[in-house]
Amino acid sequence: VTTTVDAPKTDGGGTPPPPRTPARTALAFLRNTWRGLTAMRTALILLFLLSVAAMPGALLPQRVLNEPQVETYITDHGWWGRLLDKLQFYNVFGSVWFSAIYVLLFISLVGCLLPRTVEYFRQATAKPVRTPRNLSRLPHHARAGVAGDAEDVLAVARGQLRGWRTVEREEPDGSRSISAERGYLRETGNLVFHFAMLGLIVAFALGKMFSYSGQVIVLANGTQQAEFCNSGVLNYDSFTPGLRVDGTKLDPFCVRINDFKATYLPSGEPESFNSNISYQSGDDLTTNTWQPYDLHENAPLRTAGDRVYLLGHGYAPQFTVTFPDGQKRTGLIQWKPDDQTTFLSEGATKFDPPDTPNASQLDKKQLAITGLFAPTAAFNGSILTSTYPALNNPWAAVQIYQGNLGQSSGAAGQSIFTIDQGQVANGQLKMVKMVNMKLGSSVSLPDGTKISFDQVQQWVSLMVAHDPTQDYVLLFAVLLFLGLATSLTVKRRRVWVRVTPSGDPQGPRRTVLEVGGLARTDQAGYGEEFTKLSARLLESARAVPGRKDA
Amino acid sequence: MAVNETFAQYSNWAYGSAIGIYVLAMLFCLAEQAFGRVKTKQAATVAAPALVTAGADSAGSAVADLPDVDGTPAPEDEPQDAAPGQRRPLTERLGRMGVSLLVLGLVVHLLAIVLRGMATDRPPWGNMYEYMSVLCFVALAVWLGLMRKFPIRRATPYALLPIVILLFLGGTVLYTQADPVVPALQSYWLAVHVSAAASASGILLVPGVASVLYLMRSAYDSNPDRWFRRLGPKLPAKATLDRLAYRTTIFGFPLFTFGVICGAIWAESAWGRFWGWDPKETTAFVAWVVYAAYLHSRATAGWRGNRAAIINALGFCVMIFNLFFVNLVTTGLHSYAGVG
């Protein structure tokens, strides 16, 4: 961002101001807007606005992070909550006002960088500026008279200024000077930083367009139910596409979850999660070859341009229903953990009766097992709770319903974790038994149906993420950091050396050596460097005649 | 992964002792503040820098450096120590004892951090208590280091005050017993990202304090009878405080940037995205923008001085807000405080 604000230049008194025409006025307006927008003060104010505008994103619940929390907040806060909703405060980073600020900042940045880049390349070959007439008026200055020829003193100074960009000039009064400048890297770093920032913003925005992510729950038992293929959106439980993603052309790959293992501390805090999985992508899909992978926290599977994360886990109790005619059906579906520390879970395992050709008959004989599951059971009276997340003493407290589950009523999809309470209320679904079941136990229903609680399996929830630009974002972030570090550590500074022959032309040669220094940037600490440099210069200049005389 | 209870216990004792020593150091430094007389050097006594005078054998004339914005000569309105050779007054000796105590406290503090790491067999910055401990350690170490270059000894109580408060809160309200970290934190990025974030916060505490002192001193300078009549003259000069704030910020800010980038890399492998506007990320972004504004303000006419100092102090407020509010009040992915 430019450091100075150009005041519009006023014409000299001689020429009268050009006549006002609409085109001229519009042009002047545009020019002034551009100047105003690219001024440092504007950039500063925009930076402030950006930070203030981002704050609600941390203080208020955000839709992208937690939709239900937003709804609760709105209901809890009445008109105020609804007003904030209208003003897009629950979607700060997609809101019109936030976008307006960063777009303006972006323009301001570009407007600053363009002239600066031109200037940078002009400077790249420019010679250090002419030595000021009066070096003693500079912030740093030293002066000494030394014995010896001006030419020799100058040669010594030249040697001391190795690493500086220098130019030597002869001055009208016969003295000679070196202008030296160094620290050009500061501006390089500065430009790299700002351009990297632009690149990062662009890459980030592109990522928002072409990325997608989705979540899916699969059983962790290595069977068909433990497989997930990224072949279509419907395979996901939930899917969040980027603005330009329509759900077709997903990167094809498949994963199969073979097992899941969690270890816990005595307190119930998790200690480690890991899951052995198999995956196939690319040619492996056609040859149906599976590659092994150890999936755990902080170690996503990266394949086919996508990443697969282990996000969560839970239990799936397995029940077998033996119908009065002797036919068996096994139900195995995930129950959802209500408590993340004890894994007390709730869910509903639903069954259709076998051999029912008629859909209306099917509806009447459906069966659902719903209730709570505790991996390590404890009883408060007959109320089941869980005390530990591992499978130490699994129990299920279930209510068994028979009747019409209402799945074919055409209404929107039923939750897999609950039964439709409407069906219970209208009498089509009746509770026939309520019982606490230990793993391995079974119960009989009045109509002779037998239900056994066979085993407990685990499920994992996976997240699949695709972001084609994130490598570029990383690249720009690294450049941004390097540019920033360079521009803040390197100082741009100038030093001038002037030697003037003095004394009697017939007598021993004497030279006045003057050194002046100027730090060009807002960088403390040049004083120390200058002191050292000028001391060294004077020191070595003094050594000149000594060497000659000897 | 069992926790070594002996080490954990020793670590706690060391932590408590460090706070005690810091409080004692603060009392010593406060005594210097309260009872010390301030001599300010007169302009006439500024010795010309020795370098040009010494050995300028003949025709050469010695020209003293002008006191410049980033110059080395101490500004004239700086509180001065007794000249070498002179016996130091009691108050000054008290202040120096305070600094020695500070060094001792720092050693004990380091011991507390190292023992905590040995007890849990992981980097000792896995929850808010430990984070706070590291933050304060870095802040104090930086302050002590800067004391060698800047005449800021008399301002030490102002730096110690927030640090002791943070350490006290850490040791009481936020205290968490030594435990392994949850699986999400079991990554080498814990060592990199969190240490960078804690150190950057610790370093940025220093310019935060310096900027507040700058504003106090600036108010005193503009109207000595009205503002900070007693404290004002004992504060370091405005130029010193400004230089201190700038030089620590240009060190802390890139480190903070590095910490945020590491956090993004870690988030990509832990949470599935490198940036998701989690409350912690958002507030870090805000703090980053505020510090960026500070650096820009120093290069903008009319924004140097007081305004820059206000922005810097604001930046540190956002950092503290990020530490407390976001960890304790909001629920986000960064809620690892371990405080329940």
Short mmCIF file of C-alpha atoms in Angstrom, two decimals, chain B residues 51-314:
data_model
loop_
_atom_site.label_atom_id
_atom_site.label_comp_id
_atom_site.label_asym_id
_atom_site.label_seq_id
_atom_site.Cartn_x
_atom_site.Cartn_y
_atom_site.Cartn_z
CA LEU B 51 33.53 7.59 18.16
CA VAL B 52 34.09 10.73 16.13
CA THR B 53 35.95 12.69 18.75
CA ALA B 54 38.35 10.00 19.82
CA GLY B 55 41.48 10.09 17.74
CA ALA B 56 40.25 12.65 15.24
CA ASP B 57 43.83 13.73 15.08
CA SER B 58 43.74 17.11 13.46
CA ALA B 59 41.62 18.96 10.95
CA GLY B 60 38.68 16.73 11.67
CA SER B 61 35.79 18.19 13.53
CA ALA B 62 33.58 16.11 15.73
CA VAL B 63 29.94 16.26 14.96
CA ALA B 64 27.50 14.64 17.32
CA ASP B 65 24.76 12.48 15.98
CA LEU B 66 21.45 14.20 15.89
CA PRO B 67 19.01 12.39 18.10
CA ASP B 68 16.92 10.71 15.44
CA VAL B 69 13.77 8.64 15.43
CA ASP B 70 15.58 5.39 15.74
CA GLY B 71 18.78 6.72 17.15
CA THR B 72 20.82 5.10 19.84
CA PRO B 73 21.36 8.06 22.16
CA ALA B 74 18.91 8.02 25.02
CA PRO B 75 16.21 10.65 24.72
CA GLU B 76 16.64 13.47 27.14
CA ASP B 77 13.45 12.85 29.05
CA GLU B 78 14.46 9.33 29.94
CA PRO B 79 14.72 8.51 33.64
CA GLN B 80 18.41 7.94 34.26
CA ASP B 81 20.34 5.56 36.44
CA ALA B 82 23.14 6.75 38.65
CA ALA B 83 26.34 7.36 36.76
CA PRO B 84 28.93 4.58 36.92
CA GLY B 85 31.24 4.84 39.91
CA GLN B 86 28.61 6.59 41.96
CA ARG B 87 27.02 4.58 44.74
CA ARG B 88 23.54 3.60 43.67
CA PRO B 89 20.69 4.82 45.85
CA LEU B 90 18.73 2.22 47.78
CA THR B 91 15.70 2.45 45.52
CA GLU B 92 17.71 1.72 42.44
CA ARG B 93 19.35 -1.20 44.17
CA LEU B 94 15.88 -2.49 45.05
CA GLY B 95 14.87 -2.27 41.42
CA ARG B 96 17.93 -4.20 40.36
CA MET B 97 17.21 -6.84 43.00
CA GLY B 98 13.73 -7.09 41.55
CA VAL B 99 15.24 -7.85 38.15
CA SER B 100 17.49 -10.52 39.66
CA LEU B 101 14.44 -12.07 41.29
CA LEU B 102 12.74 -11.99 37.92
CA VAL B 103 15.56 -14.04 36.43
CA LEU B 104 15.24 -16.54 39.27
CA GLY B 105 11.46 -16.67 38.77
CA LEU B 106 11.97 -17.30 35.08
CA VAL B 107 14.25 -20.26 35.79
CA VAL B 108 11.72 -21.78 38.19
CA HIS B 109 8.96 -21.09 35.68
CA LEU B 110 10.91 -22.88 32.96
CA LEU B 111 11.34 -25.79 35.34
CA ALA B 112 7.57 -25.92 35.85
CA ILE B 113 7.01 -26.07 32.08
CA VAL B 114 9.68 -28.71 31.47
CA LEU B 115 8.47 -30.90 34.34
CA ARG B 116 4.92 -30.69 33.03
CA GLY B 117 6.14 -31.90 29.67
CA MET B 118 8.05 -34.75 31.30
CA ALA B 119 5.04 -35.69 33.40
CA THR B 120 2.73 -35.99 30.42
CA ASP B 121 5.29 -37.03 27.82
CA ARG B 122 4.07 -34.49 25.27
CA PRO B 123 4.71 -30.80 24.53
CA PRO B 124 3.60 -28.94 27.67
CA TRP B 125 1.02 -26.73 25.94
CA GLY B 126 -2.00 -28.93 25.49
CA ASN B 127 -4.61 -27.00 27.46
CA MET B 128 -5.34 -23.47 28.46
CA TYR B 129 -3.45 -23.58 31.76
CA GLU B 130 -0.30 -24.77 30.07
CA TYR B 131 -0.75 -22.37 27.17
CA MET B 132 -1.02 -19.47 29.56
CA SER B 133 2.10 -20.59 31.38
CA VAL B 134 4.12 -20.69 28.15
CA LEU B 135 2.70 -17.36 26.98
CA CYS B 136 3.72 -15.62 30.21
CA PHE B 137 7.14 -17.25 30.21
CA VAL B 138 7.87 -15.99 26.70
CA ALA B 139 6.55 -12.52 27.49
CA LEU B 140 8.78 -12.20 30.55
CA ALA B 141 11.82 -13.65 28.83
CA VAL B 142 11.38 -11.14 26.00
CA TRP B 143 10.94 -8.31 28.47
CA LEU B 144 14.11 -9.29 30.30
CA GLY B 145 16.01 -9.59 27.05
CA LEU B 146 14.85 -6.17 25.92
CA MET B 147 15.92 -4.66 29.21
CA ARG B 148 19.51 -5.01 28.01
CA LYS B 149 18.82 -2.78 25.01
CA PHE B 150 16.12 -0.45 26.22
CA PRO B 151 15.96 1.57 29.46
CA ILE B 152 12.76 -0.08 30.62
CA ARG B 153 13.67 -1.46 34.03
CA ARG B 154 11.49 1.06 35.82
CA ALA B 155 8.50 0.00 33.72
CA THR B 156 8.86 -3.65 34.79
CA PRO B 157 5.94 -3.60 37.25
CA TYR B 158 3.60 -2.65 34.41
CA ALA B 159 4.71 -5.68 32.41
CA LEU B 160 4.61 -7.94 35.46
CA LEU B 161 1.10 -6.94 36.45
CA PRO B 162 -0.77 -8.51 33.50
CA ILE B 163 1.59 -11.49 33.55
CA VAL B 164 1.01 -12.22 37.24
CA ILE B 165 -2.74 -11.84 36.75
CA LEU B 166 -2.68 -14.25 33.80
CA LEU B 167 -0.55 -16.74 35.70
CA PHE B 168 -2.80 -16.51 38.74
CA LEU B 169 -5.93 -17.09 36.64
CA GLY B 170 -4.13 -19.93 34.91
CA GLY B 171 -3.18 -21.57 38.18
CA THR B 172 -6.62 -21.24 39.76
CA VAL B 173 -9.64 -20.92 37.47
CA LEU B 174 -8.10 -22.59 34.46
CA TYR B 175 -5.98 -25.18 36.22
CA THR B 176 -6.14 -28.61 34.63
CA GLN B 177 -4.35 -31.61 36.01
CA ALA B 178 -1.65 -33.24 33.95
CA ASP B 179 -3.27 -35.54 31.38
CA PRO B 180 -2.55 -36.78 27.90
CA VAL B 181 -4.31 -34.81 25.18
CA VAL B 182 -7.35 -36.00 23.21
CA PRO B 183 -6.67 -37.84 19.94
CA ALA B 184 -7.36 -34.74 17.82
CA LEU B 185 -4.36 -33.04 19.43
CA GLN B 186 -2.01 -35.99 19.05
CA SER B 187 0.06 -34.58 16.24
CA TYR B 188 3.48 -33.04 15.84
CA TRP B 189 1.63 -29.90 14.82
CA LEU B 190 0.80 -29.46 18.49
CA ALA B 191 4.48 -28.78 19.07
CA VAL B 192 4.70 -26.35 16.14
CA HIS B 193 1.38 -24.55 15.92
CA VAL B 194 0.64 -24.09 19.60
CA SER B 195 4.16 -23.10 20.54
CA ALA B 196 4.21 -20.53 17.73
CA ALA B 197 0.82 -19.17 18.80
CA ALA B 198 1.76 -19.05 22.50
CA SER B 199 5.16 -17.44 21.83
CA ALA B 200 3.68 -14.92 19.42
CA SER B 201 1.02 -13.99 21.99
CA GLY B 202 3.72 -13.72 24.63
CA ILE B 203 5.90 -11.50 22.45
CA LEU B 204 2.93 -9.35 21.47
CA LEU B 205 2.12 -8.78 25.14
CA VAL B 206 5.26 -6.64 25.32
CA PRO B 207 4.25 -4.08 22.66
CA GLY B 208 0.76 -4.14 24.15
CA VAL B 209 2.14 -3.01 27.52
CA ALA B 210 4.56 -0.60 25.86
CA SER B 211 1.75 0.98 23.86
CA VAL B 212 -0.42 1.50 26.93
CA LEU B 213 2.58 3.09 28.68
CA TYR B 214 3.15 5.19 25.57
CA LEU B 215 -0.38 6.53 25.80
CA MET B 216 0.11 7.29 29.51
CA ARG B 217 3.39 9.02 28.89
CA SER B 218 1.96 10.89 25.93
CA ALA B 219 -0.93 12.16 28.05
CA TYR B 220 1.55 13.22 30.74
CA ASP B 221 3.79 14.98 28.24
CA SER B 222 0.90 16.92 26.76
CA ASN B 223 -0.41 18.03 30.13
CA PRO B 224 1.89 17.13 33.03
CA ASP B 225 -0.33 18.74 35.65
CA ARG B 226 -3.41 16.85 34.70
CA TRP B 227 -2.42 13.34 33.63
CA PHE B 228 -0.27 10.85 35.57
CA ARG B 229 1.45 13.58 37.52
CA ARG B 230 3.40 11.12 39.66
CA LEU B 231 3.69 8.12 37.33
CA GLY B 232 4.37 10.01 34.13
CA PRO B 233 7.92 11.22 34.74
CA LYS B 234 8.99 7.73 35.84
CA LEU B 235 7.89 6.12 32.59
CA PRO B 236 10.34 5.59 29.76
CA ALA B 237 10.34 8.28 27.10
CA LYS B 238 7.74 8.16 24.35
CA ALA B 239 10.36 7.51 21.67
CA THR B 240 11.74 4.55 23.63
CA LEU B 241 8.30 3.03 24.12
CA ASP B 242 7.39 3.53 20.48
CA ARG B 243 10.61 1.91 19.33
CA LEU B 244 10.13 -0.96 21.77
CA ALA B 245 6.57 -1.56 20.58
CA TYR B 246 7.56 -1.49 16.93
CA ARG B 247 10.58 -3.71 17.24
CA THR B 248 8.76 -6.37 19.23
CA THR B 249 5.73 -6.24 16.94
CA ILE B 250 7.78 -6.81 13.80
CA PHE B 251 9.09 -9.91 15.49
CA GLY B 252 5.83 -11.14 17.01
CA PHE B 253 3.66 -10.48 13.97
CA PRO B 254 5.48 -12.75 11.50
CA LEU B 255 5.63 -15.44 14.18
CA PHE B 256 1.90 -15.07 14.70
CA THR B 257 1.42 -15.36 10.93
CA PHE B 258 3.54 -18.49 10.96
CA GLY B 259 1.41 -19.89 13.81
CA VAL B 260 -1.81 -19.23 11.93
CA ILE B 261 -0.45 -20.85 8.75
CA CYS B 262 0.66 -23.91 10.73
CA GLY B 263 -2.79 -23.99 12.32
CA ALA B 264 -4.35 -24.01 8.86
CA ILE B 265 -2.11 -26.86 7.74
CA TRP B 266 -3.00 -28.82 10.85
CA ALA B 267 -6.71 -28.06 10.49
CA GLU B 268 -6.57 -29.44 6.97
CA SER B 269 -5.42 -32.81 8.24
CA ALA B 270 -7.45 -32.83 11.47
CA TRP B 271 -10.78 -31.23 10.59
CA GLY B 272 -11.01 -31.59 6.87
CA ARG B 273 -10.53 -27.96 5.86
CA PHE B 274 -7.72 -25.48 6.29
CA TRP B 275 -9.96 -22.56 7.18
CA GLY B 276 -13.55 -22.72 8.38
CA TRP B 277 -14.22 -19.50 10.28
CA ASP B 278 -14.25 -21.32 13.59
CA PRO B 279 -14.51 -18.64 16.35
CA LYS B 280 -10.81 -19.01 17.17
CA GLU B 281 -9.83 -18.70 13.53
CA THR B 282 -12.07 -15.70 13.06
CA THR B 283 -10.66 -13.88 16.07
CA ALA B 284 -7.11 -14.72 15.04
CA PHE B 285 -7.94 -13.23 11.66
CA VAL B 286 -9.24 -10.09 13.36
CA ALA B 287 -6.09 -9.79 15.49
CA TRP B 288 -3.94 -10.31 12.41
CA VAL B 289 -5.76 -7.53 10.57
CA VAL B 290 -5.40 -5.20 13.56
CA TYR B 291 -1.64 -5.77 13.72
CA ALA B 292 -1.43 -5.30 9.95
CA ALA B 293 -3.24 -2.00 10.48
CA TYR B 294 -0.67 -1.08 13.13
CA LEU B 295 2.22 -1.64 10.74
CA HIS B 296 0.46 0.39 8.05
CA SER B 297 -0.40 3.15 10.47
CA ARG B 298 3.28 3.63 11.22
CA ALA B 299 3.82 4.46 7.56
CA THR B 300 0.85 6.80 7.26
CA ALA B 301 1.13 10.51 7.92
CA GLY B 302 -1.06 11.53 10.82
CA TRP B 303 -1.40 8.00 12.18
CA ARG B 304 1.92 7.60 13.94
CA GLY B 305 2.26 8.11 17.64
CA ASN B 306 -0.90 7.91 19.70
CA ARG B 307 -3.07 6.34 17.05
CA ALA B 308 -0.54 3.62 16.28
CA ALA B 309 -0.22 2.94 20.02
CA ILE B 310 -3.99 2.63 20.37
CA ILE B 311 -4.10 0.16 17.47
CA ASN B 312 -1.32 -1.93 18.98
CA ALA B 313 -2.99 -2.02 22.39
CA LEU B 314 -6.23 -2.96 20.66
#
